[in-house]
C-alpha positions as a Markdown table, in Angstrom:
| # | Residue | x | y | z |
|---|---|---|---|---|
| 1 | Unk | 30.0 | 109.3 | 43.1 |
| 2 | Unk | 29.1 | 108.4 | 46.6 |
| 3 | Unk | 27.4 | 104.9 | 47.2 |
| 4 | Unk | 27.1 | 104.9 | 43.5 |
| 5 | Unk | 25.4 | 108.3 | 43.3 |
| 6 | Unk | 26.3 | 111.0 | 41.2 |
| 7 | Unk | 27.3 | 114.0 | 43.7 |
| 8 | Unk | 28.2 | 116.5 | 41.0 |
| 9 | Unk | 28.3 | 117.1 | 36.9 |
| 10 | Unk | 31.5 | 118.7 | 35.2 |
| 11 | Unk | 35.1 | 118.0 | 34.0 |
| 12 | Unk | 37.6 | 116.8 | 36.9 |
| 13 | Unk | 40.9 | 116.2 | 36.2 |
| 14 | Unk | 43.0 | 113.1 | 37.8 |
| 15 | Unk | 43.9 | 113.1 | 41.1 |
| 16 | Unk | 42.5 | 115.2 | 44.3 |
| 17 | Unk | 41.9 | 114.6 | 47.7 |
| 18 | Unk | 39.2 | 114.1 | 50.7 |
| 19 | Unk | 39.9 | 116.5 | 53.5 |
| 20 | Unk | 37.6 | 118.5 | 55.6 |
| 21 | Unk | 38.0 | 121.9 | 54.0 |
| 22 | Unk | 35.4 | 123.9 | 56.0 |
| 23 | Unk | 36.1 | 122.0 | 59.2 |
| 24 | Unk | 32.8 | 120.7 | 60.1 |
| 25 | Unk | 33.7 | 117.3 | 60.8 |
| 26 | Unk | 32.9 | 116.1 | 57.4 |
| 27 | Unk | 35.0 | 115.1 | 54.5 |
| 28 | Unk | 34.8 | 117.0 | 51.5 |
| 29 | Unk | 36.0 | 116.4 | 47.8 |
| 30 | Unk | 39.1 | 118.4 | 46.7 |
| 31 | Unk | 39.3 | 118.4 | 42.8 |
| 32 | Unk | 41.0 | 119.9 | 39.8 |
| 33 | Unk | 38.1 | 121.4 | 37.7 |
| 34 | Unk | 38.9 | 121.7 | 34.4 |
| 35 | Unk | 36.8 | 123.9 | 31.7 |
| 36 | Unk | 34.3 | 123.0 | 29.8 |
| 37 | Unk | 36.5 | 123.8 | 26.2 |
| 38 | Unk | 39.5 | 121.5 | 27.5 |
| 39 | Unk | 38.0 | 119.0 | 29.5 |
| 40 | Unk | 41.4 | 117.0 | 28.6 |
| 41 | Unk | 44.1 | 119.6 | 29.7 |
| 42 | Unk | 45.4 | 119.7 | 33.1 |
| 43 | Unk | 44.9 | 123.6 | 34.2 |
| 44 | Unk | 41.8 | 124.5 | 35.6 |
| 45 | Unk | 41.0 | 125.7 | 39.4 |
| 46 | Unk | 41.5 | 124.1 | 42.6 |
| 47 | Unk | 38.0 | 123.6 | 44.1 |
| 48 | Unk | 35.6 | 122.1 | 46.9 |
| 49 | Unk | 32.7 | 120.4 | 46.8 |
| 50 | Unk | 31.3 | 120.5 | 50.3 |
| 51 | Unk | 29.8 | 117.7 | 52.2 |
| 52 | Unk | 27.0 | 116.8 | 52.8 |
| 53 | Unk | 25.3 | 118.4 | 49.8 |
| 54 | Unk | 28.3 | 119.2 | 47.8 |
| 55 | Unk | 28.2 | 122.9 | 47.3 |
| 56 | Unk | 31.3 | 124.0 | 45.0 |
| 57 | Unk | 33.3 | 126.5 | 46.5 |
| 58 | Unk | 36.3 | 127.8 | 44.7 |
| 59 | Unk | 40.1 | 127.8 | 46.3 |
| 60 | Unk | 42.1 | 129.1 | 43.8 |
| 61 | Unk | 42.1 | 129.7 | 40.1 |
| 62 | Unk | 45.2 | 128.2 | 37.5 |
| 63 | Unk | 45.6 | 125.3 | 39.2 |
| 64 | Unk | 47.4 | 122.0 | 38.1 |
| 65 | Unk | 47.9 | 119.6 | 40.3 |
| 66 | Unk | 47.2 | 115.8 | 41.5 |
| 67 | Unk | 48.3 | 115.8 | 45.1 |
| 68 | Unk | 46.3 | 117.3 | 47.8 |
| 69 | Unk | 46.5 | 116.6 | 51.6 |
| 70 | Unk | 44.5 | 118.1 | 54.6 |
| 71 | Unk | 47.1 | 119.3 | 57.5 |
| 72 | Unk | 47.5 | 121.0 | 60.6 |
| 73 | Unk | 50.6 | 123.3 | 60.3 |
| 74 | Unk | 51.7 | 125.4 | 63.7 |
| 75 | Unk | 47.8 | 124.9 | 65.0 |
| 76 | Unk | 46.7 | 126.1 | 61.3 |
| 77 | Unk | 44.2 | 123.5 | 59.6 |
| 78 | Unk | 44.3 | 123.9 | 55.9 |
| 79 | Unk | 45.3 | 122.2 | 53.0 |
| 80 | Unk | 48.7 | 120.9 | 51.0 |
| 81 | Unk | 48.7 | 121.3 | 47.5 |
| 82 | Unk | 51.8 | 120.5 | 44.7 |
| 83 | Unk | 51.1 | 122.5 | 41.7 |
| 84 | Unk | 53.0 | 120.3 | 39.0 |
| 85 | Unk | 56.4 | 122.4 | 37.7 |
| 86 | Unk | 56.0 | 124.9 | 40.1 |
| 87 | Unk | 55.1 | 125.1 | 44.0 |
| 88 | Unk | 54.2 | 123.4 | 47.3 |
| 89 | Unk | 51.2 | 125.7 | 48.7 |
| 90 | Unk | 49.6 | 125.9 | 52.3 |
| 91 | Unk | 45.8 | 127.2 | 51.8 |
| 92 | Unk | 43.5 | 128.4 | 54.3 |
| 93 | Unk | 39.6 | 128.8 | 54.1 |
| 94 | Unk | 38.9 | 132.8 | 54.2 |
| 95 | Unk | 36.4 | 134.2 | 56.5 |
| 96 | Unk | 34.5 | 135.1 | 53.2 |
| 97 | Unk | 33.4 | 131.6 | 51.7 |
| 98 | Unk | 32.8 | 133.6 | 48.3 |
| 99 | Unk | 36.3 | 134.4 | 48.0 |
| 100 | Unk | 39.4 | 132.5 | 47.3 |
| 101 | Unk | 41.5 | 131.1 | 49.9 |
| 102 | Unk | 44.8 | 132.4 | 51.5 |
| 103 | Unk | 47.8 | 130.9 | 50.7 |
| 104 | Unk | 51.0 | 130.8 | 51.3 |
| 105 | Unk | 54.2 | 129.0 | 49.2 |
| 106 | Unk | 56.3 | 126.9 | 51.5 |
| 107 | Unk | 58.8 | 126.3 | 48.2 |
| 108 | Unk | 59.2 | 126.7 | 44.7 |
| 109 | Unk | 60.8 | 123.7 | 43.0 |
| 110 | Unk | 62.4 | 123.8 | 39.5 |
| 111 | Unk | 63.4 | 120.5 | 38.5 |
| 112 | Unk | 63.1 | 118.9 | 34.6 |
| 113 | Unk | 60.4 | 117.1 | 36.1 |
| 114 | Unk | 56.9 | 117.7 | 37.5 |
| 115 | Unk | 56.4 | 117.2 | 41.5 |
| 116 | Unk | 54.0 | 115.2 | 42.7 |
| 117 | Unk | 53.5 | 112.9 | 46.2 |
| 118 | Unk | 52.9 | 114.0 | 49.5 |
| 119 | Unk | 53.2 | 112.5 | 53.2 |
| 120 | Unk | 54.1 | 113.9 | 56.4 |
| 121 | Unk | 56.4 | 112.9 | 59.1 |
| 122 | Unk | 58.8 | 114.4 | 61.7 |
| 123 | Unk | 62.1 | 113.1 | 59.9 |
| 124 | Unk | 64.7 | 114.9 | 62.2 |
| 125 | Unk | 62.9 | 114.2 | 65.4 |
| 126 | Unk | 62.3 | 117.8 | 66.8 |
| 127 | Unk | 59.0 | 117.2 | 66.9 |
| 128 | Unk | 57.5 | 119.3 | 64.1 |
| 129 | Unk | 55.4 | 117.9 | 61.3 |
| 130 | Unk | 57.9 | 117.7 | 58.2 |
| 131 | Unk | 56.8 | 117.2 | 54.9 |
| 132 | Unk | 58.0 | 114.6 | 52.0 |
| 133 | Unk | 57.2 | 116.3 | 48.4 |
| 134 | Unk | 58.2 | 114.8 | 45.1 |
| 135 | Unk | 62.3 | 113.9 | 45.2 |
| 136 | Unk | 62.5 | 115.9 | 48.5 |
| 137 | Unk | 61.7 | 116.8 | 52.2 |
| 138 | Unk | 61.1 | 120.1 | 53.6 |
| 139 | Unk | 62.2 | 120.6 | 57.0 |
| 140 | Unk | 59.7 | 122.4 | 59.5 |
| 141 | Unk | 61.0 | 125.7 | 60.3 |
| 142 | Unk | 60.3 | 126.6 | 64.1 |
| 143 | Unk | 57.4 | 129.3 | 63.8 |
| 144 | Unk | 54.7 | 129.4 | 60.8 |
| 145 | Unk | 56.0 | 132.4 | 59.3 |
| 146 | Unk | 60.0 | 131.5 | 58.7 |
| 147 | Unk | 61.0 | 129.6 | 55.5 |
| 148 | Unk | 61.4 | 125.5 | 55.1 |
| 149 | Unk | 64.8 | 124.1 | 54.2 |
| 150 | Unk | 64.5 | 121.7 | 51.5 |
| 151 | Unk | 66.4 | 118.6 | 51.1 |
| 152 | Unk | 67.0 | 115.8 | 48.1 |
| 153 | Unk | 65.7 | 112.4 | 49.1 |
| 154 | Unk | 66.2 | 110.8 | 45.6 |
| 155 | Unk | 67.4 | 112.4 | 41.9 |
| 156 | Unk | 63.9 | 110.2 | 40.1 |
| 157 | Unk | 63.7 | 113.8 | 37.8 |
| 158 | Unk | 65.2 | 112.6 | 34.5 |
| 159 | Unk | 62.2 | 112.5 | 32.4 |
| 160 | Unk | 59.3 | 115.7 | 32.5 |
| 161 | Unk | 57.0 | 112.9 | 34.8 |
| 162 | Unk | 59.7 | 110.6 | 36.7 |
| 163 | Unk | 59.1 | 112.8 | 39.7 |
| 164 | Unk | 55.4 | 111.9 | 39.7 |
| 165 | Unk | 55.5 | 109.7 | 42.9 |
| 166 | Unk | 53.3 | 108.4 | 45.4 |
| 167 | Unk | 55.1 | 108.5 | 48.8 |
| 168 | Unk | 54.3 | 106.4 | 52.4 |
| 169 | Unk | 56.5 | 106.4 | 55.1 |
| 170 | Unk | 56.4 | 103.6 | 57.5 |
| 171 | Unk | 59.4 | 102.0 | 59.9 |
| 172 | Unk | 61.9 | 99.3 | 59.7 |
| 173 | Unk | 63.5 | 98.6 | 63.3 |
| 174 | Unk | 61.9 | 101.2 | 64.7 |
| 175 | Unk | 63.6 | 103.7 | 62.4 |
| 176 | Unk | 61.7 | 105.7 | 59.9 |
| 177 | Unk | 61.8 | 104.7 | 56.0 |
| 178 | Unk | 60.2 | 106.4 | 52.8 |
| 179 | Unk | 58.4 | 103.8 | 49.9 |
| 180 | Unk | 58.5 | 105.4 | 46.6 |
| 181 | Unk | 56.7 | 104.3 | 43.6 |
| 182 | Unk | 56.6 | 106.4 | 40.2 |
| 183 | Unk | 53.0 | 106.8 | 39.6 |
| 184 | Unk | 53.2 | 107.1 | 35.9 |
| 185 | Unk | 55.7 | 104.9 | 35.0 |
| 186 | Unk | 55.5 | 101.4 | 33.2 |
| 187 | Unk | 57.6 | 99.9 | 34.3 |
| 188 | Unk | 57.7 | 101.7 | 37.4 |
| 189 | Unk | 61.0 | 102.1 | 40.0 |
| 190 | Unk | 59.8 | 100.9 | 43.3 |
| 191 | Unk | 62.1 | 101.5 | 46.2 |
| 192 | Unk | 62.4 | 102.1 | 50.1 |
| 193 | Unk | 64.7 | 104.7 | 51.1 |
| 194 | Unk | 66.9 | 104.4 | 54.2 |
| 195 | Unk | 67.3 | 107.3 | 55.9 |
| 196 | Unk | 71.1 | 107.9 | 56.8 |
| 197 | Unk | 72.4 | 109.1 | 60.2 |
| 198 | Unk | 72.2 | 113.0 | 58.7 |
| 199 | Unk | 68.8 | 112.7 | 57.3 |
| 200 | Unk | 69.7 | 116.1 | 55.0 |
| 201 | Unk | 72.0 | 113.8 | 53.0 |
| 202 | Unk | 70.7 | 111.5 | 49.6 |
| 203 | Unk | 69.0 | 108.6 | 51.5 |
| 204 | Unk | 69.6 | 104.9 | 50.8 |
| 205 | Unk | 67.8 | 103.3 | 48.2 |
| 206 | Unk | 66.7 | 99.9 | 48.2 |
| 207 | Unk | 64.9 | 98.6 | 45.4 |
| 208 | Unk | 61.4 | 96.5 | 45.5 |
| 209 | Unk | 61.4 | 93.9 | 43.0 |
| 210 | Unk | 57.4 | 93.3 | 41.5 |
| 211 | Unk | 57.0 | 90.3 | 39.4 |
| 212 | Unk | 56.8 | 91.4 | 35.5 |
| 213 | Unk | 57.3 | 95.1 | 36.8 |
| 214 | Unk | 55.2 | 97.8 | 38.2 |
| 215 | Unk | 53.0 | 99.3 | 36.4 |
| 216 | Unk | 51.4 | 102.6 | 37.0 |
| 217 | Unk | 50.7 | 102.3 | 40.2 |
| 218 | Unk | 48.2 | 104.8 | 41.9 |
| 219 | Unk | 47.7 | 103.4 | 45.1 |
| 220 | Unk | 50.8 | 103.1 | 47.9 |
| 221 | Unk | 49.5 | 103.0 | 51.6 |
| 222 | Unk | 51.1 | 101.7 | 54.8 |
| 223 | Unk | 49.5 | 99.3 | 56.9 |
| 224 | Unk | 48.8 | 98.8 | 60.7 |
| 225 | Unk | 51.9 | 96.5 | 60.6 |
| 226 | Unk | 54.9 | 98.7 | 60.6 |
| 227 | Unk | 56.6 | 97.5 | 57.5 |
| 228 | Unk | 54.2 | 96.4 | 55.4 |
| 229 | Unk | 51.9 | 98.4 | 52.7 |
| 230 | Unk | 49.8 | 98.0 | 49.7 |
| 231 | Unk | 50.9 | 98.9 | 46.2 |
| 232 | Unk | 48.0 | 98.7 | 43.5 |
| 233 | Unk | 48.2 | 99.9 | 39.7 |
| 234 | Unk | 46.1 | 101.8 | 37.5 |
| 235 | Unk | 46.7 | 100.1 | 34.2 |
| 236 | Unk | 43.6 | 99.1 | 33.0 |
| 237 | Unk | 42.1 | 95.4 | 33.1 |
| 238 | Unk | 43.9 | 93.0 | 35.0 |
| 239 | Unk | 45.7 | 95.7 | 37.2 |
| 240 | Unk | 47.3 | 94.0 | 40.4 |
| 241 | Unk | 46.7 | 95.0 | 44.2 |
| 242 | Unk | 50.2 | 93.8 | 46.2 |
| 243 | Unk | 51.1 | 93.5 | 49.7 |
| 244 | Unk | 55.1 | 94.5 | 50.5 |
| 245 | Unk | 56.5 | 93.6 | 53.9 |
| 246 | Unk | 60.0 | 95.5 | 54.0 |
| 247 | Unk | 63.0 | 93.3 | 54.7 |
| 248 | Unk | 64.6 | 93.8 | 58.4 |
| 249 | Unk | 67.8 | 94.7 | 57.0 |
| 250 | Unk | 69.0 | 96.6 | 54.0 |
| 251 | Unk | 70.4 | 94.5 | 51.0 |
| 252 | Unk | 67.9 | 91.6 | 51.4 |
| 253 | Unk | 64.7 | 91.1 | 49.5 |
| 254 | Unk | 61.2 | 92.9 | 50.6 |
| 255 | Unk | 58.3 | 90.2 | 50.2 |
| 256 | Unk | 55.5 | 91.0 | 47.7 |
| 257 | Unk | 52.3 | 88.9 | 47.7 |
| 258 | Unk | 49.5 | 89.7 | 44.9 |
| 259 | Unk | 46.0 | 90.0 | 47.1 |
| 260 | Unk | 43.7 | 91.1 | 44.4 |
| 261 | Unk | 43.3 | 92.1 | 40.6 |
| 262 | Unk | 40.5 | 94.6 | 39.0 |
| 263 | Unk | 40.3 | 97.3 | 36.1 |
| 264 | Unk | 42.6 | 99.7 | 38.3 |
| 265 | Unk | 42.9 | 100.8 | 42.0 |
| 266 | Unk | 42.9 | 104.3 | 43.4 |
| 267 | Unk | 43.5 | 105.4 | 46.5 |
| 268 | Unk | 41.9 | 108.4 | 48.5 |
| 269 | Unk | 41.4 | 109.6 | 52.3 |
| 270 | Unk | 42.5 | 111.7 | 54.7 |
| 271 | Unk | 45.8 | 112.0 | 56.0 |
| 272 | Unk | 47.4 | 108.7 | 56.7 |
| 273 | Unk | 44.3 | 106.9 | 56.9 |
| 274 | Unk | 43.6 | 106.4 | 52.8 |
| 275 | Unk | 41.3 | 104.0 | 51.5 |
| 276 | Unk | 41.4 | 101.7 | 48.5 |
| 277 | Unk | 39.1 | 102.2 | 46.0 |
| 278 | Unk | 38.6 | 99.3 | 43.2 |
| 279 | Unk | 37.5 | 100.6 | 39.8 |
């Protein structure tokens, strides 16, 4: 729905994103469309609903995903999509809109847990865009056709859904940090990770304590001020929205202040400019 008006009917899985898929300057809806016979399933097709008329366009079949992100890699505009338990793909729109999009698998990941969560940052300072993805970060190659390198950021993959994360990046004392929350955890692990001198090594975890625990957080977004973020639960009536201020040094406690309550909070937006949506 937009402004309270329905724009499409159908069965859609949880998740998706806003991105300018057809590159006309308007944000489109990227969704996981489920078959009518399996409306409660997870595997469907990846579709775009193109603004302003919301015409449906097929992107890929056999899709099972929650997170996607509009991105430009090496001058190519497209879409990052995490296929759960499988791989991270970069999609480019084909010249013929009726045909499925071209895609390239950036990495196939095999762990005990479904990987999700996406964020972008130049982690190693080489001027190229790297990708934070689930338990890992992927180092950009020098050219589009070369392979991406995978490095572990944390080890939250013990259970089938423990690597289903929300990820945001910010800075503490001018240094990049990653903030992560288990989106399906109740209570959820919630921490910020300091980058070591060699970012290829496992990052240094600093827990963020929330009174009463954090439950099924679907929102984790950065604010305009470095070190300040917003995190929100999608846990039914009484779900909470918090402002989190990270400490100036590792080992000190983050400041967590409740700033709202509703039936649940969701995040949607393009790239690094998400909006918090209240149910």
